[in-house]
Coordinates of C-alpha atoms and ligand atoms in Angstrom, one line a residue:
M1 CA 12.0 -23.2 17.5
G2 CA 8.9 -25.1 16.4
F3 CA 5.9 -23.8 15.5
T4 CA 2.1 -25.7 16.8
D5 CA -0.8 -24.7 14.7
K6 CA -3.7 -22.4 17.1
T7 CA -7.3 -21.0 16.7
I8 CA -7.8 -18.4 16.6
E9 CA -12.0 -17.4 16.2
C10 CA -12.8 -14.9 13.6
A11 CA -13.3 -11.2 14.3
D12 CA -16.6 -10.6 12.2
C13 CA -18.0 -13.9 11.5
G14 CA -16.8 -15.3 15.1
V15 CA -15.3 -18.4 13.7
N16 CA -13.2 -21.0 14.6
F17 CA -9.6 -21.0 12.2
T18 CA -6.7 -22.7 12.4
F19 CA -3.5 -20.5 12.3
T20 CA -1.2 -23.6 11.4
A21 CA 2.2 -24.9 12.1
D22 CA 3.2 -23.9 8.7
E23 CA 1.3 -20.1 8.3
Q24 CA 3.0 -18.8 11.3
E25 CA 6.4 -19.8 9.7
F26 CA 5.3 -17.7 6.8
F27 CA 4.7 -14.7 8.8
A28 CA 7.3 -15.1 10.8
S29 CA 9.6 -15.8 7.5
K30 CA 7.8 -12.3 6.4
G31 CA 8.4 -10.3 9.7
Y32 CA 4.7 -9.3 10.8
T33 CA 4.4 -10.2 14.1
N34 CA 0.7 -10.6 13.7
E35 CA -1.6 -12.7 14.5
P36 CA -4.9 -13.2 11.5
K37 CA -7.6 -11.8 12.9
R38 CA -9.6 -13.0 9.5
C39 CA -10.4 -16.8 9.2
P40 CA -9.4 -17.0 4.8
E41 CA -13.1 -16.5 4.0
C42 CA -13.4 -12.9 5.4
R43 CA -10.3 -12.6 4.8
R44 CA -10.7 -13.3 1.0
A45 CA -13.8 -11.3 1.4
R46 CA -12.7 -8.3 2.8
K47 CA -10.3 -8.2 -0.6
S48 CA -13.2 -9.0 -3.2
Q49 CA -15.1 -6.2 -1.6
R50 CA -12.5 -3.7 -2.0
T51 CA -13.1 -3.2 -5.3
G52 CA -17.2 -2.2 -4.8
G53 CA -18.9 -0.1 -2.1
G54 CA -17.8 2.4 0.2
G55 CA -20.0 4.8 -0.5
G56 CA -19.2 5.1 -4.0
F57 CA -16.0 6.5 -4.4
G58 CA -14.7 2.8 -5.0
F59 CA -12.3 4.2 -7.3
K60 CA -8.7 4.8 -5.5
A61 CA -5.9 2.6 -8.1
E62 CA -3.6 6.1 -9.3
R63 CA -1.6 7.5 -6.7
Q64 CA -2.4 11.5 -5.9
M65 CA -0.8 13.8 -8.2
F66 CA -0.6 17.4 -7.9
P67 CA -0.8 20.1 -10.5
V68 CA 2.5 22.3 -10.6
T69 CA 4.2 24.5 -12.6
C70 CA 7.7 23.8 -13.8
A71 CA 10.7 26.0 -12.7
R72 CA 12.0 26.2 -15.6
C73 CA 10.8 26.0 -18.7
G74 CA 6.4 27.0 -17.2
K75 CA 5.2 24.2 -17.8
E76 CA 2.1 22.6 -16.0
T77 CA 2.4 19.5 -15.4
E78 CA 1.8 17.1 -12.1
V79 CA 3.6 15.2 -9.8
P80 CA 2.9 12.4 -7.2
F81 CA 3.8 14.3 -4.3
E82 CA 3.6 17.7 -2.5
P83 CA 5.3 20.5 -4.0
R84 CA 6.9 22.2 -0.9
G85 CA 7.6 25.3 -1.5
D86 CA 11.3 25.4 -0.6
K87 CA 12.4 23.1 -3.4
P88 CA 12.1 24.0 -7.6
V89 CA 9.6 21.5 -8.8
Y90 CA 10.0 20.6 -12.8
C91 CA 7.9 19.0 -15.0
R92 CA 9.4 15.7 -16.1
D93 CA 12.0 16.2 -19.0
C94 CA 13.0 19.3 -16.9
Y95 CA 13.4 17.2 -14.0
N96 CA 16.1 14.5 -15.4
S97 CA 18.2 17.5 -17.6
V98 CA 18.3 18.6 -13.9
R99 CA 19.2 15.2 -12.1
Q100 CA 22.0 15.2 -14.8
D101 CA 23.6 18.7 -14.7
A102 CA 23.9 18.7 -11.3
Ligands
LIG201 ZN1 -14.7 -14.9 9.6
LIG202 ZN1 10.1 21.8 -17.6

């Protein structure tokens, strides 16, 4: 099977850009089934926009942490997942030793 260059209209600026055979092959090798919707210029612009703007909330590098109390030693700590009521949550130290005990 072969790929041929394809012309796509950018969803952002409306310019026609070429989705080259090489790029299509690359996309396919990554398992992507969607074609790019934006020209390279707009894609680059969107990437660099991500750190600025966004209504003054442009800071979300950290994963959300949930405050919990360790079920073993009672220490206050944070975990990167939402604690469920049905499972005890441990601080990092206790988690490690609980895992080793099991
Ligand atoms: Zn564009
Ligand atoms: Zn603990």
